[in-house]
Tab-separated table of C-alpha atoms and ligand atoms in Angstrom:
chain	number	residue	atom	x	y	z
P	878	UNK	CA	35.626	-42.409	90.098
P	879	UNK	CA	37.330	-41.818	92.929
P	880	UNK	CA	35.037	-39.905	96.019
P	881	UNK	CA	36.462	-36.764	96.470
P	882	UNK	CA	38.318	-35.406	99.086
P	883	UNK	CA	37.268	-31.522	100.351
P	884	UNK	CA	40.528	-30.560	102.825
P	885	UNK	CA	40.138	-27.750	105.009
P	886	UNK	CA	43.685	-25.955	105.425
P	887	UNK	CA	43.299	-23.434	108.106
P	888	UNK	CA	46.977	-21.609	107.597
P	889	UNK	CA	47.789	-20.634	110.850
P	890	UNK	CA	44.418	-18.831	111.933
P	891	UNK	CA	42.310	-20.171	114.778
P	892	UNK	CA	42.084	-19.689	118.935
P	893	UNK	CA	40.149	-22.493	120.860
P	894	UNK	CA	37.114	-20.510	120.830
P	895	UNK	CA	36.903	-19.635	117.815
P	896	UNK	CA	37.278	-23.084	116.173
P	897	UNK	CA	34.908	-24.931	118.820
P	898	UNK	CA	32.151	-22.539	117.179
P	899	UNK	CA	33.946	-23.037	113.520
P	900	UNK	CA	33.371	-26.866	113.796
P	901	UNK	CA	30.345	-26.942	115.613
P	902	UNK	CA	28.703	-25.024	112.451
P	903	UNK	CA	30.108	-27.552	110.508
P	904	UNK	CA	29.011	-30.732	112.316
P	905	UNK	CA	25.522	-28.871	112.729
P	906	UNK	CA	24.877	-29.106	108.967
P	907	UNK	CA	26.962	-31.196	107.337
P	908	UNK	CA	24.637	-34.390	107.231
P	909	UNK	CA	25.819	-37.562	105.351
P	910	UNK	CA	28.717	-35.773	102.971
P	911	UNK	CA	29.312	-37.428	99.753
P	912	UNK	CA	32.676	-36.487	99.980
P	913	UNK	CA	35.535	-37.421	102.281
P	914	UNK	CA	35.981	-34.283	104.137
P	915	UNK	CA	39.028	-32.994	106.882
P	916	UNK	CA	40.234	-30.434	108.288
P	917	UNK	CA	44.253	-29.325	109.078
P	918	UNK	CA	45.038	-27.542	111.844
P	919	UNK	CA	47.813	-25.665	113.419
P	920	UNK	CA	49.425	-28.591	115.654
P	921	UNK	CA	48.398	-27.126	119.133
P	922	UNK	CA	44.602	-27.828	117.940
P	923	UNK	CA	45.158	-31.111	116.714
P	924	UNK	CA	43.651	-32.559	120.306
P	925	UNK	CA	40.885	-30.267	120.429
P	926	UNK	CA	40.026	-31.665	116.579
P	927	UNK	CA	40.342	-34.828	117.963
P	928	UNK	CA	37.855	-34.338	120.349
P	929	UNK	CA	35.434	-32.408	118.785
P	930	UNK	CA	35.243	-34.814	115.479
P	931	UNK	CA	36.179	-38.155	116.818
P	932	UNK	CA	32.980	-40.260	115.362
P	933	UNK	CA	31.997	-37.815	113.068
P	934	UNK	CA	32.181	-37.725	108.961
P	935	UNK	CA	35.007	-34.848	109.591
P	936	UNK	CA	38.573	-36.297	109.743
P	937	UNK	CA	41.701	-34.127	110.980
P	938	UNK	CA	45.474	-33.432	110.096
P	939	UNK	CA	48.361	-31.613	110.174
P	940	UNK	CA	50.112	-28.549	108.373
P	941	UNK	CA	53.605	-30.187	108.144
P	942	UNK	CA	55.331	-33.282	109.089
P	943	UNK	CA	58.950	-34.081	110.260
P	944	UNK	CA	61.199	-35.895	107.841
P	945	UNK	CA	62.804	-37.033	111.014
P	946	UNK	CA	61.733	-39.995	113.412
P	947	UNK	CA	62.237	-38.262	116.666
P	948	UNK	CA	65.717	-36.510	118.790
P	949	UNK	CA	67.002	-33.553	118.233
P	950	UNK	CA	64.810	-31.727	116.536
P	951	UNK	CA	63.700	-28.389	118.167
P	952	UNK	CA	60.217	-27.190	117.167
P	953	UNK	CA	59.249	-30.262	114.871
P	954	UNK	CA	56.165	-32.960	115.022
P	955	UNK	CA	56.762	-36.234	114.007
P	956	UNK	CA	54.535	-38.733	112.217
P	957	UNK	CA	54.185	-40.648	115.630
P	958	UNK	CA	52.519	-37.129	117.647
P	959	UNK	CA	50.484	-36.457	115.016
P	960	UNK	CA	49.063	-40.287	114.814
P	961	UNK	CA	48.771	-39.435	118.811
P	962	UNK	CA	46.151	-36.984	117.779
P	963	UNK	CA	44.566	-38.936	115.558
P	964	UNK	CA	45.859	-37.848	112.089
P	965	UNK	CA	44.596	-38.931	108.867
P	966	UNK	CA	46.304	-36.616	106.829
P	967	UNK	CA	49.442	-34.335	106.665
P	968	UNK	CA	50.002	-31.061	104.163
P	969	UNK	CA	53.565	-31.518	102.776
P	970	UNK	CA	54.904	-29.053	100.692
P	971	UNK	CA	52.611	-26.155	100.947
P	972	UNK	CA	54.173	-23.611	98.898
P	973	UNK	CA	54.089	-21.237	102.120
P	974	UNK	CA	56.610	-24.056	103.671
P	975	UNK	CA	58.376	-24.139	99.969
P	976	UNK	CA	58.885	-20.410	99.459
P	977	UNK	CA	58.842	-18.856	103.594
P	978	UNK	CA	60.890	-21.753	105.056
P	979	UNK	CA	62.880	-22.876	102.094
P	980	UNK	CA	61.738	-26.502	101.820
P	981	UNK	CA	62.994	-28.209	99.044
P	982	UNK	CA	61.542	-31.022	96.520
P	983	UNK	CA	64.242	-33.374	98.314
P	984	UNK	CA	62.354	-32.313	102.143
P	985	UNK	CA	59.273	-32.812	100.795
P	986	UNK	CA	59.791	-35.878	99.433
P	987	UNK	CA	61.657	-37.075	102.756
P	988	UNK	CA	58.430	-36.033	104.821
P	989	UNK	CA	56.061	-37.600	102.282
P	990	UNK	CA	57.687	-40.717	102.435
P	991	UNK	CA	58.085	-40.347	106.446
P	992	UNK	CA	54.379	-39.829	106.870
P	993	UNK	CA	53.441	-42.674	104.451
P	994	UNK	CA	55.543	-45.181	106.420
P	995	UNK	CA	53.947	-43.750	109.634
P	996	UNK	CA	50.375	-44.353	108.359
P	997	UNK	CA	49.210	-41.039	108.024
P	998	UNK	CA	48.289	-40.017	103.766
P	999	UNK	CA	50.467	-37.018	102.888
P	1000	UNK	CA	48.825	-34.424	100.730
P	1001	UNK	CA	51.628	-33.356	98.964
P	1002	UNK	CA	51.480	-29.494	97.184
P	1003	UNK	CA	52.993	-29.029	94.369
P	1004	UNK	CA	52.453	-25.745	92.307
P	1005	UNK	CA	54.384	-23.041	89.989
P	1006	UNK	CA	54.394	-19.409	90.621
P	1007	UNK	CA	52.979	-16.315	88.758
P	1008	UNK	CA	56.500	-15.969	87.008
P	1009	UNK	CA	57.081	-20.056	86.065
P	1010	UNK	CA	53.742	-19.944	84.367
P	1011	UNK	CA	54.356	-16.944	82.642
P	1012	UNK	CA	57.560	-18.409	81.343
P	1013	UNK	CA	55.629	-21.164	80.200
P	1014	UNK	CA	56.905	-23.553	83.042
P	1015	UNK	CA	53.966	-24.692	84.537
P	1016	UNK	CA	54.507	-28.451	83.338
P	1017	UNK	CA	58.428	-28.906	84.123
P	1018	UNK	CA	57.888	-27.409	87.966
P	1019	UNK	CA	54.344	-29.541	88.825
P	1020	UNK	CA	56.465	-32.472	87.144
P	1021	UNK	CA	59.719	-32.024	89.154
P	1022	UNK	CA	57.939	-31.556	92.531
P	1023	UNK	CA	55.894	-34.606	91.909
P	1024	UNK	CA	59.129	-36.851	90.575
P	1025	UNK	CA	61.098	-36.359	93.838
P	1026	UNK	CA	58.450	-37.680	95.657
P	1027	UNK	CA	58.142	-40.421	93.133
P	1028	UNK	CA	61.461	-41.361	93.717
P	1029	UNK	CA	61.345	-41.173	97.495
P	1030	UNK	CA	58.084	-43.731	97.710
P	1031	UNK	CA	58.147	-45.519	94.406
P	1032	UNK	CA	55.152	-47.911	94.434
P	1033	UNK	CA	53.261	-46.527	97.357
P	1034	UNK	CA	52.622	-43.400	95.506
P	1035	UNK	CA	49.063	-45.170	94.801
P	1036	UNK	CA	48.494	-44.307	98.987
P	1037	UNK	CA	49.501	-40.253	98.418
P	1038	UNK	CA	47.323	-37.594	97.877
P	1039	UNK	CA	48.210	-34.851	95.638
P	1040	UNK	CA	47.194	-31.171	95.323
P	1041	UNK	CA	47.873	-28.649	92.733
P	1042	UNK	CA	48.032	-25.504	94.277
P	1043	UNK	CA	48.889	-22.605	91.740
P	1044	UNK	CA	51.320	-20.244	93.768
P	1045	UNK	CA	49.557	-17.569	92.164
P	1046	UNK	CA	45.926	-18.286	93.219
P	1047	UNK	CA	46.229	-19.003	96.942
P	1048	UNK	CA	44.872	-16.233	98.680
P	1049	UNK	CA	44.805	-13.992	96.235
P	1050	UNK	CA	40.935	-14.403	95.175
P	1051	UNK	CA	42.722	-15.442	91.813
P	1052	UNK	CA	41.212	-18.974	90.541
P	1053	UNK	CA	42.583	-20.964	87.989
P	1054	UNK	CA	39.763	-22.061	85.717
P	1055	UNK	CA	38.693	-25.388	85.153
P	1056	UNK	CA	40.217	-25.585	81.692
P	1057	UNK	CA	43.810	-24.270	83.380
P	1058	UNK	CA	43.658	-26.589	86.326
P	1059	UNK	CA	42.360	-29.523	84.177
P	1060	UNK	CA	45.267	-29.306	81.726
P	1061	UNK	CA	47.931	-29.355	84.930
P	1062	UNK	CA	46.269	-32.331	86.860
P	1063	UNK	CA	45.983	-34.199	83.368
P	1064	UNK	CA	49.398	-33.593	83.126
P	1065	UNK	CA	50.151	-35.097	86.971
P	1066	UNK	CA	47.502	-37.919	86.331
P	1067	UNK	CA	50.346	-39.039	83.257
P	1068	UNK	CA	52.962	-38.849	85.645
P	1069	UNK	CA	51.617	-41.013	88.147
P	1070	UNK	CA	50.430	-43.514	85.286
P	1071	UNK	CA	54.373	-43.824	84.890
P	1072	UNK	CA	55.074	-44.784	88.293
P	1073	UNK	CA	51.757	-46.671	89.127
P	1074	UNK	CA	49.581	-49.508	87.657
P	1075	UNK	CA	46.854	-47.464	89.966
P	1076	UNK	CA	47.101	-43.591	88.686
P	1077	UNK	CA	43.477	-43.394	89.405
P	1078	UNK	CA	43.577	-44.512	92.898
P	1079	UNK	CA	45.762	-41.157	93.502
P	1080	UNK	CA	43.238	-38.329	94.268
P	1081	UNK	CA	44.495	-34.773	92.739
P	1082	UNK	CA	42.823	-31.962	94.629
P	1083	UNK	CA	42.711	-28.560	92.742
P	1084	UNK	CA	43.500	-25.573	95.746
P	1085	UNK	CA	43.935	-21.737	95.200
P	1086	UNK	CA	40.919	-19.278	96.034
P	1087	UNK	CA	38.330	-22.216	96.163
P	1088	UNK	CA	34.696	-21.074	96.710
P	1089	UNK	CA	31.300	-21.421	97.033
P	1090	UNK	CA	30.849	-19.816	93.607
P	1091	UNK	CA	33.688	-22.120	91.804
P	1092	UNK	CA	33.405	-25.031	93.346
P	1093	UNK	CA	31.337	-27.219	90.992
P	1094	UNK	CA	32.719	-26.339	87.540
P	1095	UNK	CA	36.547	-26.944	88.829
P	1096	UNK	CA	35.217	-30.139	90.744
P	1097	UNK	CA	33.560	-31.032	87.429
P	1098	UNK	CA	36.902	-31.593	85.605
P	1099	UNK	CA	37.776	-35.369	84.802
P	1100	UNK	CA	40.781	-35.085	87.060
P	1101	UNK	CA	39.958	-33.048	89.690
P	1102	UNK	CA	39.396	-35.223	92.897
P	1103	UNK	CA	38.695	-32.517	95.347
P	1104	UNK	CA	39.329	-29.088	96.611
P	1105	UNK	CA	42.742	-28.036	98.972
P	1106	UNK	CA	40.685	-24.821	100.549
P	1107	UNK	CA	42.072	-22.127	102.811
P	1108	UNK	CA	40.514	-19.602	102.797
P	1109	UNK	CA	36.731	-20.607	102.934
P	1110	UNK	CA	37.556	-23.602	105.237
P	1111	UNK	CA	37.593	-20.864	107.960
P	1112	UNK	CA	33.502	-20.453	107.147
P	1113	UNK	CA	31.006	-23.049	107.699
P	1114	UNK	CA	28.338	-22.000	105.317
P	1115	UNK	CA	30.924	-21.773	102.093
P	1116	UNK	CA	33.265	-24.787	103.511
P	1117	UNK	CA	30.118	-26.881	103.189
P	1118	UNK	CA	28.870	-25.525	100.410
P	1119	UNK	CA	32.129	-26.381	98.796
P	1120	UNK	CA	31.685	-30.123	100.159
P	1121	UNK	CA	28.297	-30.181	98.608
P	1122	UNK	CA	29.349	-29.659	95.285
P	1123	UNK	CA	31.847	-32.211	95.478
P	1124	UNK	CA	28.534	-34.804	95.779
K	1452	PEP	C1	45.466	-23.026	100.361
K	1452	PEP	O1	46.189	-22.241	101.674
K	1452	PEP	O2	45.989	-24.082	100.434
K	1452	PEP	C2	44.895	-22.380	99.780
K	1452	PEP	C3	44.512	-23.182	98.625
K	1452	PEP	O3	44.145	-21.329	100.719
K	1452	PEP	P1	43.179	-20.460	99.642
K	1452	PEP	O4	42.159	-21.308	99.589
K	1452	PEP	O5	42.850	-18.808	100.344
K	1452	PEP	O6	43.854	-19.728	98.502
């Protein structure tokens, strides 16, 4: 069985002072976690996380990465820059990027490929909207999103992390039931099995209003290998309860 991964996504929240207090509160109580733990922060705070978290049980990462190596791409951040600040992970294709920044499956796949090539583990987010679920297209959508990444990275697919995040559950307080989540995770696992001889090596996280109360039942599902946590990662006690639930 995979060691679970609990990754926080701070989204566009935080300040030097707030991050300092939040991270110190987490470090004070985390002990020796039975899961891998990471925090994905806005790019300007990666140096702060590097300084606070080096030598601790918490890894850190970014929320996006450029599909390009370097050059005339104003505003973008390259994988080498993320590595300069010690990032181990990078979110790719979060639904907020797909929705508000027009990121296509192909662009997301190119970003995942670039991150992998540069030595950073991409956490590739996939998930359907409410309309897609209601029209019975959940499987089609998540399979299409993952297929683009499989096509781009080939046999290296076993090195990525996948996050299944139903868009209707993100930040809404509405969580997929453990059965709904497991059903989609099983679909993704089967798709990975057709692409790699090590499908179980790929951690498939669930994300979407995961919290201290619902984490244990979601994380108990056979194909749920961890969580991607938005709102609850901004509260040390809540986040640590989710980490404890992953034991
Ligand atoms: C997310 O932003 O990836 C997320 C899952 O958010 P929340 O936990 O707030 O739904």
